[in-house]
XYZ file of C-alpha atoms in Angstrom:
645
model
C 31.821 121.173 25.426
C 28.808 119.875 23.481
C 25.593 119.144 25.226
C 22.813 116.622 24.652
C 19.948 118.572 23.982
C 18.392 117.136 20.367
C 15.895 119.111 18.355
C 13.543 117.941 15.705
C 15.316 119.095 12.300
C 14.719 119.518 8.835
C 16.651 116.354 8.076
C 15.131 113.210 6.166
C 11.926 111.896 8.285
C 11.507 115.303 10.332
C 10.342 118.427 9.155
C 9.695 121.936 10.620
C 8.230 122.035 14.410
C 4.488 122.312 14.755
C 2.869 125.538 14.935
C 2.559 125.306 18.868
C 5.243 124.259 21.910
C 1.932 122.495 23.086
C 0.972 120.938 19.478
C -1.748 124.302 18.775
C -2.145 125.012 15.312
C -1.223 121.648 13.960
C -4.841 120.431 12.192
C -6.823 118.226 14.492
C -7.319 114.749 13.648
C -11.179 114.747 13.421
C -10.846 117.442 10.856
C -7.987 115.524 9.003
C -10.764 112.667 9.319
C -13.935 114.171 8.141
C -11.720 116.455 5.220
C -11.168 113.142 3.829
C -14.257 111.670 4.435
C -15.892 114.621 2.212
C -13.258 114.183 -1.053
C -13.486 110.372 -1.319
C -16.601 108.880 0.964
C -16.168 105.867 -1.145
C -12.633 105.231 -0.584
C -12.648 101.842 2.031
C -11.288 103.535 5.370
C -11.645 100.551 7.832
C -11.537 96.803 7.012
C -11.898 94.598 10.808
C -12.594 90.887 10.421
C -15.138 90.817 8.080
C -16.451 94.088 7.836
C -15.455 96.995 5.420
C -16.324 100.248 6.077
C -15.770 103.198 3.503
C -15.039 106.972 4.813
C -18.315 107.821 4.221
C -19.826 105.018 6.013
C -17.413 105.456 8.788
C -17.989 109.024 9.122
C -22.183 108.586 9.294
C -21.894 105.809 11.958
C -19.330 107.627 13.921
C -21.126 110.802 14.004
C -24.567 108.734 14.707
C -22.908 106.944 17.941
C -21.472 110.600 18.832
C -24.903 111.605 19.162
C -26.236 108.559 21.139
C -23.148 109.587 23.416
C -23.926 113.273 24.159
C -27.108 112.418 25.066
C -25.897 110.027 27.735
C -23.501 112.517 29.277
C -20.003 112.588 27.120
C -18.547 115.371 26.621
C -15.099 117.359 27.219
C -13.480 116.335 30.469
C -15.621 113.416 30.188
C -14.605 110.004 29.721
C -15.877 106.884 27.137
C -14.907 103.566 28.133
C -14.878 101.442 25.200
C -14.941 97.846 26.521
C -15.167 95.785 23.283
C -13.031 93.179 21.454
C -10.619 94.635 18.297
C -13.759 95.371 16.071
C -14.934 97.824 13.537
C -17.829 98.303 16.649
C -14.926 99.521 18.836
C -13.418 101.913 16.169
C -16.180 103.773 15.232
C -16.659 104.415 19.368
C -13.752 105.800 19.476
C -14.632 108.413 16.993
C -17.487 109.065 18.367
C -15.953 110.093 21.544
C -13.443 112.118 20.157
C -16.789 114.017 17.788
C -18.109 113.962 21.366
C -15.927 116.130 22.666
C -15.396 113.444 25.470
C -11.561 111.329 25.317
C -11.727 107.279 25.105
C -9.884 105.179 26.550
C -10.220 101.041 25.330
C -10.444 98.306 28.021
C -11.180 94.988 25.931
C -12.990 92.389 28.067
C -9.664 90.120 28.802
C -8.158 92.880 30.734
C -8.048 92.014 34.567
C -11.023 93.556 36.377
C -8.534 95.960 38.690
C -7.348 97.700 35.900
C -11.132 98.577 34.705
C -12.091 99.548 38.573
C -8.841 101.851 38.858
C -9.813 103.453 35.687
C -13.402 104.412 36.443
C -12.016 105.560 39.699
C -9.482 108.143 38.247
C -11.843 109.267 36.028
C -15.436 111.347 35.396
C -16.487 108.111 33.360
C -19.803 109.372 31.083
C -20.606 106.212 29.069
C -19.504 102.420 29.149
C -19.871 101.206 25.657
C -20.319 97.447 25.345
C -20.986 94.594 22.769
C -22.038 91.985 25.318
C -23.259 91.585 28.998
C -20.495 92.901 31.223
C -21.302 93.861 35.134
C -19.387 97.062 36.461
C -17.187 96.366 38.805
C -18.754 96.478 42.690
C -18.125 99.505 44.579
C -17.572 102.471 42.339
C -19.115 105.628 43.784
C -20.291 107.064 40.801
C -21.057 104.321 37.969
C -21.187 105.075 34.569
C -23.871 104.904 32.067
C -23.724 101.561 30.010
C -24.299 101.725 26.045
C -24.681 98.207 25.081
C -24.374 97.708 21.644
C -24.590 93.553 21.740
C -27.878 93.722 19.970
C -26.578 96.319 16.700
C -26.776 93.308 13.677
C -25.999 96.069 11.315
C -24.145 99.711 11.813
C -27.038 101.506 10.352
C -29.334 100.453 13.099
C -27.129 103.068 15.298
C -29.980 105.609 14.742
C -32.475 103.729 16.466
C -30.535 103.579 19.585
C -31.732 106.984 20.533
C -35.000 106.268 21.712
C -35.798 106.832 25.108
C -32.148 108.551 25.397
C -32.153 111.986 27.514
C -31.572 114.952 26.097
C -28.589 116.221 25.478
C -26.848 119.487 25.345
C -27.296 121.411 21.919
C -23.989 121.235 20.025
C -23.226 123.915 17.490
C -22.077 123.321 14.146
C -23.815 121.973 10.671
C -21.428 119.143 11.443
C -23.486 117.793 15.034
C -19.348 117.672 16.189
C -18.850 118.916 19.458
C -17.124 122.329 19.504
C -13.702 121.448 21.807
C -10.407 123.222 22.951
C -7.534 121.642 21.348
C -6.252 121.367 24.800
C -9.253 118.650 26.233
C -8.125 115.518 27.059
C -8.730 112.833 23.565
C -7.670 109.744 25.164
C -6.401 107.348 27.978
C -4.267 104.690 28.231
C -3.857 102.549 31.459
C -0.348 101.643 32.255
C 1.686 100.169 34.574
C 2.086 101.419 38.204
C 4.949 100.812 40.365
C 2.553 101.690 43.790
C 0.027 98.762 42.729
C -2.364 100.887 41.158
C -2.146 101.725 37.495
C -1.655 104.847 36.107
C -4.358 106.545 33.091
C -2.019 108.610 30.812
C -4.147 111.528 29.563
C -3.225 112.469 25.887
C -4.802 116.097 24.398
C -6.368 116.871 21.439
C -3.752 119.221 20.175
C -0.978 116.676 21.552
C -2.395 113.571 19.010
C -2.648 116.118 16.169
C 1.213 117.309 16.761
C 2.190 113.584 16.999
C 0.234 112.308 13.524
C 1.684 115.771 11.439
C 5.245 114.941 11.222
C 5.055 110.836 10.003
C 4.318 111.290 6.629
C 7.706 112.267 6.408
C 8.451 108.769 7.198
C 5.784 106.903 6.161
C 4.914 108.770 2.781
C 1.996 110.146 1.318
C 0.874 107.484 -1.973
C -2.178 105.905 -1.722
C -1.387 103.118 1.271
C -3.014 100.323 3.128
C -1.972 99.775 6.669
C -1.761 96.700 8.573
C -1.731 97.265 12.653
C -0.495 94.270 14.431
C -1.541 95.528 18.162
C -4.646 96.047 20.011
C -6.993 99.355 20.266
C -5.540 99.642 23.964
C -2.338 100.072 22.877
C -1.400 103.356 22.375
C 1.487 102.627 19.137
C -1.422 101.588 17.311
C -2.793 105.337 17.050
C -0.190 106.535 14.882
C -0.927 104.384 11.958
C -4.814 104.264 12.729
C -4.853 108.540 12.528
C -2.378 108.835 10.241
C -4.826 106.721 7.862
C -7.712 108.258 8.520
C -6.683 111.728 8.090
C -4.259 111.025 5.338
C -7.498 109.217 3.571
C -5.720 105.804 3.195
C -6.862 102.459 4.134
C -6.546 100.774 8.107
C -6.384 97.310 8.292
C -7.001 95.606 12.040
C -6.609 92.172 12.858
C -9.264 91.107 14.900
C -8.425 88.804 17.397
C -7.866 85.785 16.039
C -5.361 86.690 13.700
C -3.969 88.922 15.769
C -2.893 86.048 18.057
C -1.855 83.243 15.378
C 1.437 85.204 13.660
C 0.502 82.877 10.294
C -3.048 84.463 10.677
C -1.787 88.312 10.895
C 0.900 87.674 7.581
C -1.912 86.193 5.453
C -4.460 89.505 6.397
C -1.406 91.503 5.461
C -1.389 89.912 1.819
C -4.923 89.548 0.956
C -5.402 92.947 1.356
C -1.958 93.874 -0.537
C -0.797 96.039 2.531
C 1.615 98.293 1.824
C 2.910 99.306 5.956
C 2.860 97.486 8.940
C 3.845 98.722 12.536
C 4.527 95.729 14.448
C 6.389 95.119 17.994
C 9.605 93.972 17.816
C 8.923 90.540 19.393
C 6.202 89.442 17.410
C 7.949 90.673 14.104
C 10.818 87.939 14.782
C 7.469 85.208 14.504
C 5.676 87.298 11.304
C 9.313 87.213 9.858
C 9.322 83.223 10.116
C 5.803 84.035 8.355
C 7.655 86.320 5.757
C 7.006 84.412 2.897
C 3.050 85.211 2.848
C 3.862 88.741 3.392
C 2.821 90.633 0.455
C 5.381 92.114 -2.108
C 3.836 95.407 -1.819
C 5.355 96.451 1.191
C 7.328 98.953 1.580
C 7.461 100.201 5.402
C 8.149 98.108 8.492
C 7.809 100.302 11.925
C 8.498 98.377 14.748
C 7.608 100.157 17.669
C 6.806 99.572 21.690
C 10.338 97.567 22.481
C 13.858 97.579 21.969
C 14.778 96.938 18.498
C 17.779 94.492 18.097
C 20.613 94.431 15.302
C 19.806 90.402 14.961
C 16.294 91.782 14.203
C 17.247 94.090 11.048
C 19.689 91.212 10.056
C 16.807 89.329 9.649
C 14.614 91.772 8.072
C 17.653 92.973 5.802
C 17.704 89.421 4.878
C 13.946 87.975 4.440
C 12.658 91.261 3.307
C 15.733 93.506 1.606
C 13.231 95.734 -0.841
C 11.361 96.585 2.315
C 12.076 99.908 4.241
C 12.435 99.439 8.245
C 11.767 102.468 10.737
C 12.504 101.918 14.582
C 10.446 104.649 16.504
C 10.134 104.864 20.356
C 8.404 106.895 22.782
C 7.131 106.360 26.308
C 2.864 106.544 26.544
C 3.477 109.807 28.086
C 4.725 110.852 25.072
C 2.605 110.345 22.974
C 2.678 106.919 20.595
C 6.115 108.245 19.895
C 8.907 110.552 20.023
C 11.727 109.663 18.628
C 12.461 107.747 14.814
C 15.176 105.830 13.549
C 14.713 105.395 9.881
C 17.179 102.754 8.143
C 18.773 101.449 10.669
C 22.387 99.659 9.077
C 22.110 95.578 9.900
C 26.294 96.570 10.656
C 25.613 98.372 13.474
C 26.315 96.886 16.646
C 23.397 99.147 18.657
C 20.298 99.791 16.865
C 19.861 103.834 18.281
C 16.147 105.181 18.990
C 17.038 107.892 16.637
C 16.074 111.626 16.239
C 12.650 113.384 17.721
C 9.482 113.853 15.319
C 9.602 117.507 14.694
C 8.026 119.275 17.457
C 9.637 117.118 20.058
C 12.996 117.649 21.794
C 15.239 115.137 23.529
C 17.420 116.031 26.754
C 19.941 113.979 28.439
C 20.700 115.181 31.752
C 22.029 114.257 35.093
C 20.173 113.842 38.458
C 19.803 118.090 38.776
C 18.478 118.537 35.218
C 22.089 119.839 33.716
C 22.593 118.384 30.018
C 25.796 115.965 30.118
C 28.355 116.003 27.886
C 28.022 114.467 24.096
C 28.713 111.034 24.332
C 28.029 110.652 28.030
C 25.064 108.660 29.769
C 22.286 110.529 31.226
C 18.990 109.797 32.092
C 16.637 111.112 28.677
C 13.832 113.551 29.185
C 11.103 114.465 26.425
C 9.735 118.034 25.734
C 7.785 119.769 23.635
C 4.218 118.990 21.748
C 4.076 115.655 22.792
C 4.396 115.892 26.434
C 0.948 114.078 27.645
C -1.365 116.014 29.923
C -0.164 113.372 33.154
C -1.993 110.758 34.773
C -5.645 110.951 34.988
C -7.050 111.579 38.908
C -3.422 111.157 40.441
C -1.886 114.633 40.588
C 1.050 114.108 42.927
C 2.048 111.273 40.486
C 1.553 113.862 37.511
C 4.226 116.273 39.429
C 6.779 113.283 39.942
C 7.348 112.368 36.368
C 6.526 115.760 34.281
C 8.712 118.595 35.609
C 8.729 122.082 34.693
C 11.279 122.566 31.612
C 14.402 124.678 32.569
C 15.038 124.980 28.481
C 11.605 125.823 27.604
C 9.253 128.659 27.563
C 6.799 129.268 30.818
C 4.826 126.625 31.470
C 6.711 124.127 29.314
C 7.212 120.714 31.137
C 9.572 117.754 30.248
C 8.323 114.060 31.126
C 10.849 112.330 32.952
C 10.934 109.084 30.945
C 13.561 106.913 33.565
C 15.593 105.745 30.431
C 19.042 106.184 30.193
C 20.430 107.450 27.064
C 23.056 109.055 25.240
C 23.775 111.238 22.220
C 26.219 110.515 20.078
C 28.170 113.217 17.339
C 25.204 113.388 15.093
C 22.600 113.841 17.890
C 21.208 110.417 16.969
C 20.078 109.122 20.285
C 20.858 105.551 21.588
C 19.158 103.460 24.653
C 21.115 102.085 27.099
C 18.507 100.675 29.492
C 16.448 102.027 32.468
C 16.905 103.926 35.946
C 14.120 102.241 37.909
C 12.184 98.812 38.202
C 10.020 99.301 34.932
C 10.434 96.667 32.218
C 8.866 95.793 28.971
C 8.140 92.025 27.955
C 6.324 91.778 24.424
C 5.869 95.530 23.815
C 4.219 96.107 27.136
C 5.396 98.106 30.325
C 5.505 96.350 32.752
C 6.399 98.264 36.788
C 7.995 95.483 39.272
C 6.054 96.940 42.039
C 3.125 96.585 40.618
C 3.404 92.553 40.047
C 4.827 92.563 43.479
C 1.539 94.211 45.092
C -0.440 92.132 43.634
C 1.272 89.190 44.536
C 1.180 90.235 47.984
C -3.038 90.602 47.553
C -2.838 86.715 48.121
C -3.374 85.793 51.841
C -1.284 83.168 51.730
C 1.579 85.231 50.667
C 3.807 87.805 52.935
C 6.572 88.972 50.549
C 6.923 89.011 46.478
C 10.231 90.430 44.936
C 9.961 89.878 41.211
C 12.855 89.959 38.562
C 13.832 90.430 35.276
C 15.107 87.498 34.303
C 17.352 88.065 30.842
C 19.486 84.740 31.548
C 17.834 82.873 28.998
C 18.823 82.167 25.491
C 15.781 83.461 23.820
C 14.135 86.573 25.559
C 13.275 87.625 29.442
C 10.939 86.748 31.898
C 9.827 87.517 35.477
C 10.642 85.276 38.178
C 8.685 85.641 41.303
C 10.426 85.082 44.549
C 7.985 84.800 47.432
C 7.743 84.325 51.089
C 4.936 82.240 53.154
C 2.740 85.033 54.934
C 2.763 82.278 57.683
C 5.103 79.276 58.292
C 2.099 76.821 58.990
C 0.200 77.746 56.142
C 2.247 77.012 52.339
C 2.450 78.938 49.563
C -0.664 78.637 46.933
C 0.080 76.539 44.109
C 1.887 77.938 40.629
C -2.057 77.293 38.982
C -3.790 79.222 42.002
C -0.722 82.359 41.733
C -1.603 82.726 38.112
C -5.247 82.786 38.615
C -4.866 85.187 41.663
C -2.831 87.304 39.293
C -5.298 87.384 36.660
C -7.525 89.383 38.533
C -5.029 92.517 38.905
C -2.135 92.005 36.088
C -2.320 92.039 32.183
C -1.036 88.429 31.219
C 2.416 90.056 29.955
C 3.395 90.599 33.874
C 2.270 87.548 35.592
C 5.587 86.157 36.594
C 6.821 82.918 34.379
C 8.242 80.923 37.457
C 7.092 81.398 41.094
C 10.212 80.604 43.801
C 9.739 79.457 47.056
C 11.923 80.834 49.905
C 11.408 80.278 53.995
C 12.271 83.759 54.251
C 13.249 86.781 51.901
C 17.273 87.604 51.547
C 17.686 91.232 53.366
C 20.408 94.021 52.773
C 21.703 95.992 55.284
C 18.949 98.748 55.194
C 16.421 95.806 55.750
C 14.921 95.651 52.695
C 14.901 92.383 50.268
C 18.263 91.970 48.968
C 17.692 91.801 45.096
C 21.441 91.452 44.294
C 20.940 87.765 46.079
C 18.683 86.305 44.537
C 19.692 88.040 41.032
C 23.149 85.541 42.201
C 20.611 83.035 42.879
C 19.355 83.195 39.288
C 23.043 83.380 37.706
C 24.611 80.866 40.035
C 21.683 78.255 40.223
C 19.553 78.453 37.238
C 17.949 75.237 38.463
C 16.471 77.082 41.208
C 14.178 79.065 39.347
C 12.560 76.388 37.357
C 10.250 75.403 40.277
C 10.475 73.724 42.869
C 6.923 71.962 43.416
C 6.964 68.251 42.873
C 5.547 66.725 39.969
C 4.479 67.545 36.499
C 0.662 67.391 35.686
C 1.581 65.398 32.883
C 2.308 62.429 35.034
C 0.431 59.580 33.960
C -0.675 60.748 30.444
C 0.700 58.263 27.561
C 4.014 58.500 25.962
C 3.580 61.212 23.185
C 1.986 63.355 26.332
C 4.607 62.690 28.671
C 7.266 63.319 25.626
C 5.362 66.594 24.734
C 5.334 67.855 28.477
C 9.136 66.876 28.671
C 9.714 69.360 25.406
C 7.723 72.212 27.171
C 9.479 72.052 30.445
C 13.173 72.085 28.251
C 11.214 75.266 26.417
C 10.001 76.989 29.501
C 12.491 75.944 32.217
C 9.774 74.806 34.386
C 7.890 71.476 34.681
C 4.206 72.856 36.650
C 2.395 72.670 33.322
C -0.875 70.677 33.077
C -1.710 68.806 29.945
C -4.486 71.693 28.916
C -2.478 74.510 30.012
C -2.452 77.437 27.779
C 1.004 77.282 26.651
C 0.875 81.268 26.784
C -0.470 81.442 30.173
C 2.272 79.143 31.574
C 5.331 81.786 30.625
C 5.008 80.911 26.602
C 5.915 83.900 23.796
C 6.049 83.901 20.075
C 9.700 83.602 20.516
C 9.478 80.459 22.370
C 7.065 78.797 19.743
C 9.979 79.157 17.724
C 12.284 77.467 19.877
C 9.270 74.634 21.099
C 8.934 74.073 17.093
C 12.966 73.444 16.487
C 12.624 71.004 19.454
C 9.650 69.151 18.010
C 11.326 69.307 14.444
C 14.329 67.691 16.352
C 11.505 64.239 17.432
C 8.858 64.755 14.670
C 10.280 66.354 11.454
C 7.551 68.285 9.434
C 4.704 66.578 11.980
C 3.750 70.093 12.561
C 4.451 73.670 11.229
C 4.804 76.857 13.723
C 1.966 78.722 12.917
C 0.061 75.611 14.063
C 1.138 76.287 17.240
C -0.689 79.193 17.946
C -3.679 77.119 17.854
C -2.122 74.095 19.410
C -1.770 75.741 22.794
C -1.784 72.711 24.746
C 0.326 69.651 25.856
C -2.931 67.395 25.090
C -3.711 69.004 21.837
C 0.092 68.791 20.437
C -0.261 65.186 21.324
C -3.193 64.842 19.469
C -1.869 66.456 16.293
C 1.132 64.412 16.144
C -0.344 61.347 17.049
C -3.161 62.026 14.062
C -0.556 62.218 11.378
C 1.511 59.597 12.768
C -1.512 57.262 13.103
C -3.938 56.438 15.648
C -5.697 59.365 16.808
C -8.234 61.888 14.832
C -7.027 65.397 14.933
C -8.430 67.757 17.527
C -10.938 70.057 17.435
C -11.133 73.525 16.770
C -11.799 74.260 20.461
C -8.504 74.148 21.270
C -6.985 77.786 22.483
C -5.424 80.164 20.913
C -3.152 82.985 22.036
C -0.473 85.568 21.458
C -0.142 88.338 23.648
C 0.800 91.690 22.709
């Protein structure tokens, strides 16, 4: 009987294993990096916003910053914080903690303060590196430095920020790089934590390197210009970003405004004549309503960080058919990714997650780690090169999820991913959902428990049980059901729960709808009986679009009041204020699609979609339509924007 243990192969898009079981022997990134930087310094390696940086300009500042670093502390087993917005600022820090020696890990400024605090606490934080004023958060026992670079005008004037810096310890080498083991910690990414807490996945040096050698297989090795259409936080953006820089092409990042406004991101794509893109698979479906400004010299889509659908490579097939598509997947602990899809048929009913990367190996086995039969459903585990170090500061979490590998040699360890999968005759593996509470909405991971816990941080709340809501016509949501913590005092209102949850949750997990119940639905162990209110959700859908009286639209003027009507039909919820970010109210770029088609349906051609990720409120859709159907002047440019990845 045939087992489901995959191998990387020789087969198109894999190649021979890396050198190492733990990624050893593969080149390292930074020497991939500075390799290139030394045969074509004038070659443009970084284009953010409006700056352009060439490798040799990238490589000076880089190594200048590593300096300013080391003398603050950095180092290996030592931590850089990089809390900056998507800039070429924030790029070159994160070179200059890996020259450092130390691992980064980025935190941008809109991230909720808990996840920064739970981060310095896991960690031996050296340096916080900064482009404006930013207080630490209260408490820590052992506060970081802060490098605050909110005064650089130009990247030259890194040298000067030496003065008055301590010493440092000497570094050997004509380079000034630190001299590391491949096995130090490069980076951390924060994640989702089912406890409350998140979790900082720590990523090696040798474990990046073992992930970036295998994709040119897949991506290709011409001269190329890649467009990244995620933030520096998120950990799918590092293939692309190191597979540029030590491949010697160019890396193209948003910054944040058109990162957020899909219109915005397709028309960076084709003034700078990209030739890849790696791209979630949500915000794709926008960019593809976008796909006429694409540029006509690309030829790779990866989409990357959710689950890729077969209406989704109908689309692409159809909007984009001399354009190659690549579906790759991979939990964080896995580094960026493990497994690749190349080609998948627009015929197929399932779109699979493929084949591992060489130097990764895919098992699907049942609850005492035996492989199941071909064909059957298992839950997937990852070994090889690309198994992550664990989770920074939180060693009995580290032991829960990466076990030691019964197929491997000693010491080999297999991450526990929670996904069930199975192999079919060719090996080619295919997702068939998950084991536990974890979700993702828009590319991001997103642990029940975690949205739950914070939830129940409000006083005014005694019990949160949030679901994943895939009811809807267009894509999930969560739905927070929630209990009184007393029965004089109510519950706080839908504006006060997303403000509360602002402090502790990325914006992807605060909960669409919030549910009021007297008292929580329990099973027969006593715990909250989720099956209920799932029936509550499938048998009343009414009940989960609110139940608090009265839009904040009430009393605005017509086109407000018809506006407001449109969102609540759009979100399946009415507590919406007229300058409510439509994003921060349980909007997605797949419902700006579906909030266009309904405004089509009243005002035909009034306004186009990308509009609409600057239009981000009630009030300032109003405005626009009533502008250019007479009477009004058309808003400012103060209005909001937003698209979360």
């Amino acid at each position: 009987m045939r087992e489901q243990t995959v191998q990387s192969t020789n087969e198109p898009g894999r190649g021979p294993a890396p050198a190492g079981h733990d990624g050893t022997g593969v080149p390292g990134v930074l020497e991939g990096f500075r390799r290139q930087a030394a045969r074509s310094p004038s070659a443009t390696a970084l284009i953010v916003g409006g700056t352009r940086l060439t490798y040799g300009a990238l490589d000076r500042a880089s190594a200048a910053l590593a300096g300013h670093l080391r003398r603050r502390g950095a180092g290996p087993g030592r931590l850089v914080c990089v809390r900056m917005r998507q800039s070429a600022t924030a790029v070159i820090a994160m070179l200059a903690a890996l020259r450092a020696g130390a691992a980064w890990a980025v935190v941008e400024p809109d991230q909720p303060p808990h996840r920064l605090r739970a981060l310095l606490a896991d960690t031996d934080c050296a340096v916080l590196v900064t482009a404006r004023p930013d207080p630490l958060p209260a408490g820590l026992p052992h506060p970081p430095g802060i490098l605050d670079l909110s005064d650089l005008s130009d990247l030259s004037d890194l040298s000067d920020l030496s003065e008055g810096a301590p010493a440092g310890p000497v570094v050997a080498g004509g380079s000034g790089d630190a001299e590391v083991p491949e096995s130090a910690p490069v980076y951390v990414v924060c994640t989702s934590g089912s406890t409350g807490a998140p979790k900082g996945v720590m990523v090696s040096r040798a474990q990046l390197a073992a992930s970036i050698h295998p994709r040119y297989r897949v991506y290709g090795t011409e001269r190329s210009t890649f467009v990244m259409a995620m933030r520096l936080s998120f950990d799918g953006m590092l293939g692309g970003m190191f597979w540029s820089f030590t491949g010697g092409h160019t890396l193209v990042l948003p910054d944040e405004k058109e990162l957020r406004q899909v219109h915005e991101l397709a028309g960076l794509a084709r003034r700078h004549a990209a030739t890849h893109l790696i791209v979630v698979p949500s915000y794709y479906r926008a960019l593809l309503e976008e796909s006429r400004l694409l540029p006509e010299t690309l030829r790779l889509v990866v989409v990357a960080g959710e689950a890729c659908t077969p209406e989704l490579v109908r689309r692409h097939h159809r909007l984009l058919p001399g354009t190659r598509l690549v579906n790759e997947y991979g939990p964080t602990e896995t580094t960026i990714s493990c497994t690749v899809q190349p080609d998948p048929d627009p015929t197929w009913p399932r779109i699979p997650i493929g084949m591992p990367w060489a130097g990764a190996e895919a098992h699907v086995l049942d609850d005492r780690l035996r492989p199941v039969p071909a064909g059957e459903r298992g839950e997937l585990y990852i070994g090889g090169s690309f198994v992550a170090l664990g989770y920074a500061g939180q060693p009995g979490r580290t032991a829960e999820r990466f076990v030691a590998d019964p197929f491997g040699r000693p010491g080999a360890r297999l991450y526990r991913t929670g996904d069930v999968a199975q192999a079919d005759a060719s090996g080619t593996l295919h997702y068939h959902g998950r084991t536990d509470d974890q979700v993702k909405l828009r590319g991001t991971r997103i642990e029940l428990g975690e949205v739950e816990a914070a939830l129940e941080r409000h006083p005014r709340v005694g019990q949160a049980v949030v679901l994943h809501d895939t009811s809807g016509a267009d894509e999930p949501r969560l739905v927070a059901f929630l209990a009184p913590a007393s029965a004089d005092a109510p519950l706080p209102s839908w504006p006060d729960l997303r403000t509360h949850c602002a402090e502790y949750l990325v914006v992807q997990a605060v909960p669409a709808v919030f549910r009021e119940l007297a008292r929580m639905p329990l099973n027969s162990s006593g715990k909250a009986d989720r099956s209920e209110l799932q029936a509550l959700l499938r048998d009343d859908p009414a009940a989960a679009e609110g139940d608090q009286a009265g839009s904040a639209a009430d009393g605005a003027d017509d086109r407000v009041r018809e506006v407001a009507r449109i969102w609540a039909e759009v979100l399946q919820h009415e507590q919406t204020g007229p300058r409510d970010n439509f994003f921060a109210v349980g909007g997605s770029s797949l419902k700006v699609l579906e909030l266009h088609k309904r405004l089509e349906q009243h005002w035909p051609g009034a306004v186009r979609v990308g509009e609409l990720f600057d239009l981000t409120t009630i009030t300032a859709q109003a405005e626009a339509l009533t502008a250019r159907l007479g009477g009004m002047p058309e808003p400012g440019d103060d209005t909001l924007t937003a698209y979360e990845l």
